[in-house]
XYZ file of C-alpha atoms in Angstrom:
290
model
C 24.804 4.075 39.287
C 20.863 4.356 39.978
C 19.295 7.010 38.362
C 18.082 9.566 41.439
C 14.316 10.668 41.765
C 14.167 14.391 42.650
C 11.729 16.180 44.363
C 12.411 19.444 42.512
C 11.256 22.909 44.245
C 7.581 24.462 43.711
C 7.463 28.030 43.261
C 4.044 28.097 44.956
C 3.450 31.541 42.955
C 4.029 30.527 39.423
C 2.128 27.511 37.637
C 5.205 26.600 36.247
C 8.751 27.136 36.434
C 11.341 28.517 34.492
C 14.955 29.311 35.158
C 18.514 29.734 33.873
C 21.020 26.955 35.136
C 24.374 27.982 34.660
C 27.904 27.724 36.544
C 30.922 26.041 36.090
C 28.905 22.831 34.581
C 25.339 21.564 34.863
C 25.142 19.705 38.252
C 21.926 17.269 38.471
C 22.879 13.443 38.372
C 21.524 10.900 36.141
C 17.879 11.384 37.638
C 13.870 11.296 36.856
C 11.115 13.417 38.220
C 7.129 13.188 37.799
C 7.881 17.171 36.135
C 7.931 17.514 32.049
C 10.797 19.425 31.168
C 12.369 21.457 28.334
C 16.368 21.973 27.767
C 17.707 24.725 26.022
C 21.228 24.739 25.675
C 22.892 28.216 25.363
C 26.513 26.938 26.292
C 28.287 24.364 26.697
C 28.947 20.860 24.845
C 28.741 17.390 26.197
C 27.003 14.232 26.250
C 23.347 14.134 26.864
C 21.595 10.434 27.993
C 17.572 10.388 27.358
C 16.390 7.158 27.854
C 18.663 4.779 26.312
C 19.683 7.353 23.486
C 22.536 8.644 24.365
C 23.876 12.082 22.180
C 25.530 15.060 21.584
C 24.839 18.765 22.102
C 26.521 21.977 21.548
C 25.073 25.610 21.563
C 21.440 25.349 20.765
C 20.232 22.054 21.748
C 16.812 21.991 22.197
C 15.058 18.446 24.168
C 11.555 18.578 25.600
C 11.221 15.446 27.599
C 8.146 13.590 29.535
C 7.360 12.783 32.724
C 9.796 10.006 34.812
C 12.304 9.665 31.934
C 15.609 9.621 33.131
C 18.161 12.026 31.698
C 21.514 13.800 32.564
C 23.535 16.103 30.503
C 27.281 15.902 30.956
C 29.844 18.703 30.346
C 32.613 18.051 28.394
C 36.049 17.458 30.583
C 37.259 20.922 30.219
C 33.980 22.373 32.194
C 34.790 20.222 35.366
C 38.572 20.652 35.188
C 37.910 24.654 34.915
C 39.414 25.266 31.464
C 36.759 25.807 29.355
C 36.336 29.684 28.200
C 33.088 29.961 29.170
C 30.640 28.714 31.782
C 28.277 26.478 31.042
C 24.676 27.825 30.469
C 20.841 26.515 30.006
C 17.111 27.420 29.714
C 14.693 24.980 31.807
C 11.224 25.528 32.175
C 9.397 22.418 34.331
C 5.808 21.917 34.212
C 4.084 18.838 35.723
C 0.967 17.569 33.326
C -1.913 18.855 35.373
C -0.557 22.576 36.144
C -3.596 24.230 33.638
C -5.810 22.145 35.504
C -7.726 18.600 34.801
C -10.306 20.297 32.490
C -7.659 22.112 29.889
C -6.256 19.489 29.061
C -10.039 17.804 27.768
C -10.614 21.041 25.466
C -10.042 20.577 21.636
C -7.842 22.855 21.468
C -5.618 20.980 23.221
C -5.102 17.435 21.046
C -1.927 18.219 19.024
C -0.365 19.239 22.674
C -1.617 15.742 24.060
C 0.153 14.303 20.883
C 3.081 16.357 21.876
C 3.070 15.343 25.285
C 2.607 11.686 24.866
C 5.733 11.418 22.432
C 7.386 13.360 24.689
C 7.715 10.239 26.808
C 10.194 9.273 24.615
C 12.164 12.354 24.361
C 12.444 14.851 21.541
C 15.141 16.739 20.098
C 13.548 19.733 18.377
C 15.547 21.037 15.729
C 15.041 23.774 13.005
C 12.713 26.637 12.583
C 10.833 25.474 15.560
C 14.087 24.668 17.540
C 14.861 28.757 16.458
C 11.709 30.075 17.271
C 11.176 28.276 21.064
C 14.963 29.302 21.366
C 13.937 33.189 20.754
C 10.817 32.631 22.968
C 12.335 31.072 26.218
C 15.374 33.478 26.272
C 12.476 36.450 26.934
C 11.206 34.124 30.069
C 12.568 34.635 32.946
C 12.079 38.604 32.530
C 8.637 37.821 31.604
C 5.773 38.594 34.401
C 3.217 36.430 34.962
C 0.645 36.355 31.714
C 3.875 37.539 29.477
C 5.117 34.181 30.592
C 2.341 32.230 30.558
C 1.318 33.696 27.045
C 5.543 32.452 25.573
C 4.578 29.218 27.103
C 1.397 28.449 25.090
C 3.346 29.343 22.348
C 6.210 27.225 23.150
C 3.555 24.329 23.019
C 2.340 26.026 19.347
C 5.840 25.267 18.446
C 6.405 21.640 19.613
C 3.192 20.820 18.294
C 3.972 21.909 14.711
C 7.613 21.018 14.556
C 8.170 19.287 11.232
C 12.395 18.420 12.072
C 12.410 16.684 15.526
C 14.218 13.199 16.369
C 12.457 11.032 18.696
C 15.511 9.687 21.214
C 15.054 6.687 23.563
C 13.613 3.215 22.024
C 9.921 2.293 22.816
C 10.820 -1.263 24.110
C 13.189 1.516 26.889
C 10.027 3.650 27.645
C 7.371 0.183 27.854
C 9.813 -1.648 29.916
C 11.391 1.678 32.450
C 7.283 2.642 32.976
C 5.764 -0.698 33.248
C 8.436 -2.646 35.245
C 9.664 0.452 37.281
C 11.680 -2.280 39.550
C 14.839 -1.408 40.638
C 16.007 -4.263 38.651
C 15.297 -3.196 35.862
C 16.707 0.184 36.227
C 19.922 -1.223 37.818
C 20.419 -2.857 34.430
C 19.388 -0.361 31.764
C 21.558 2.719 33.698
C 24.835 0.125 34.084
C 24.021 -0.977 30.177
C 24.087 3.083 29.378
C 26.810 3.840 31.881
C 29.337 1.182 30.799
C 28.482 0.155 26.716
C 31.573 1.375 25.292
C 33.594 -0.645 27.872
C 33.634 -4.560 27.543
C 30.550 -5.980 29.123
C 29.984 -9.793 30.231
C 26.667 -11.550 30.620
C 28.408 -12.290 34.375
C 29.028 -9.062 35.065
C 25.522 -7.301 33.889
C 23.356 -10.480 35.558
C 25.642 -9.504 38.790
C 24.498 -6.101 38.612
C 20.615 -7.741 38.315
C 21.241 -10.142 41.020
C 20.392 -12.411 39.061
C 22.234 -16.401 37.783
C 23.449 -15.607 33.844
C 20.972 -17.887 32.561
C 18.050 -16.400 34.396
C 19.421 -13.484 33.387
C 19.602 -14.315 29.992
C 15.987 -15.383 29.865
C 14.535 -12.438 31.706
C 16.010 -9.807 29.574
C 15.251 -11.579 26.330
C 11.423 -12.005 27.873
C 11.543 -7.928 28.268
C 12.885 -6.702 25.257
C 12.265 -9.505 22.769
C 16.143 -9.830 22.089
C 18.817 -10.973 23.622
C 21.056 -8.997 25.615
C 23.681 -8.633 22.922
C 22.086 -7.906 20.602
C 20.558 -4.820 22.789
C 23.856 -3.927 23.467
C 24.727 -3.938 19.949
C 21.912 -1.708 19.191
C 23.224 1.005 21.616
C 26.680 1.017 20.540
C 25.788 1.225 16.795
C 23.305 4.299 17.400
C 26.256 5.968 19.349
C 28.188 4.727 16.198
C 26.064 7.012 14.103
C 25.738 10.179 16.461
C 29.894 10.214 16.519
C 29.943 9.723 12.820
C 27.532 12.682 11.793
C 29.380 14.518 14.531
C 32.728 13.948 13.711
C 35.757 13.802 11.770
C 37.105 10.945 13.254
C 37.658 7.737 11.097
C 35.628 4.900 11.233
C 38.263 2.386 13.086
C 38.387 4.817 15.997
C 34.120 5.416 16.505
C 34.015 1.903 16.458
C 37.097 1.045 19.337
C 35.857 4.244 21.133
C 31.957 2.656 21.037
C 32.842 -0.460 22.381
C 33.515 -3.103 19.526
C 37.167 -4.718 19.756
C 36.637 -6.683 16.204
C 36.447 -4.270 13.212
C 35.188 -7.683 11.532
C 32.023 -7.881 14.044
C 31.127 -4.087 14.158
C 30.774 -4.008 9.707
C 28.589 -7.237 9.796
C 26.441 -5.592 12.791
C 26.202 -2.277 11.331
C 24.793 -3.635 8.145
C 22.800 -5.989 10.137
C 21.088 -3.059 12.142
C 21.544 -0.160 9.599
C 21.323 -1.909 6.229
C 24.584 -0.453 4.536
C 27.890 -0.614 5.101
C 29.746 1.881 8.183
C 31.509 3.764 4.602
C 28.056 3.687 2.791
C 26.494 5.592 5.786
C 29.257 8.008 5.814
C 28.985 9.085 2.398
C 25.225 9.515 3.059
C 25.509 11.948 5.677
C 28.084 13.674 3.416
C 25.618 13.747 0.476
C 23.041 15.243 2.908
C 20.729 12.394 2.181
């Protein structure tokens, strides 16, 4: 599945957008637009994909993302089959990098928002006192007029620029490759690689999806992201290793099957490989709170 471009709609009277999507789920495909964009989560829980991180969120989950980074959020099943006791519900505000103009953006003022901005390319999950402050501000929004609005905004930015707790999500090598290559190749691969990793993948079936012979294949992804495709792989399926283990109760055996690896034996020596410990040693960290 290719990730969609969308054209999304200019309110020609506002500088910048900001609006409450909610409904039975949240509809927008896996897709990419040239607008930054902010998530607030009010309800609702799901699976988010940034990038090639893919996550987690309940109530509260807060993601300011950059410009052309594809993302979706899906609802869990009970929002599409109608049974969940709620609908689901989000805060977006959109913004596209020149709406103060070409010279704002030069001021001093204005550096730790450029930081902001360029990390931003990566996607980041705000969390904390910032995460509860920008939560208090956007939820006074869309009642807001005009300088009201514009005035939460700037301090919106005050937030993300000061956040201490925020998690960066998708890899740089993601980010270098998804801006610099932007061939339909290239995203063919990366969005079947995030669509399908806890299912078993084949070198024959991903360098089918690239068009590509296995061993050109092979060579061409290795050339990208200075690794072979397995071990990619492996790095994606142990990060969603760790998101279900902080996130659940579920045992060990079960994250692994449910995150792709058929061979208990393989997923211990790559976890340790990629996170330095043991899956049980990791565990008890997040227990400790270390």
């Amino acid at each position: 599945m290719n990730a969609v471009e969308l054209h999304l709609p200019q309110d020609f009277t506002k500088s910048f957008v900001v609006f409450r999507e909610k409904g039975a789920f949240f509809p927008a495909p896996w897709h990419y637009h040239e607008h930054y964009e902010l998530v607030l989560v009010k309800k609702s829980t799901g699976r988010r994909m940034v990038g090639d991180h893919i996550g987690y969120f309940d109530e509260g989950d807060l993601v300011f993302m950059g410009s052309m980074l594809p993302h979706v959020w899906v609802n869990d099943p009970e929002y599409f089959e109608g049974e969940a006791d709620q609908e689901a519900d989000a805060l977006v505000i959109h913004f596209t990098k020149d709406f103060l103009g070409e010279g704002t953006m030069k001021m001093p003022e204005m550096e730790k928002l450029k930081k902001v901005l360029k990390l931003s390319q990566r996607g980041m999950a705000i969390k904390g006192k910032a995460r509860a402050e920008i939560d208090r501000l956007m939820t006074e929004m869309p009642e807001m007029p005009g300088l009201l609005r514009m005035s939460n905004l700037f301090a919106v930015f005050q937030e993300l620029a000061h956040a201490e707790e925020v998690e960066i999500l998708a890899s740089p090598a993601f980010v270098q490759n998804y801006e610099s290559l932007a061939s339909d190749r290239f995203k063919s691969i990366m969005e079947y690689i995030m669509q399908n990793f806890d299912q078993k993948i084949t070198l024959e079936q991903v360098s089918g999806v690239a068009n590509m012979s296995v061993t050109a294949f092979s060579n061409y992804f290795k050339d990208q992201f200075r690794m072979t495709f397995v071990e990619y792989l492996n790095s994606v399926r142990i990060g969603q290793v760790c998101v279900l283990m902080s996130e659940t109760d579920k045992n060990i055996s079960e994250i692994a099957y449910n995150c792709g690896f058929n061979n208990l034996a393989n997923f211990n020596r790559q976890f340790k490989k990629h996170k330095g410990m043991t899956p049980r040693q990791y565990r008890k960290k997040l227990e400790a709170g270390l």
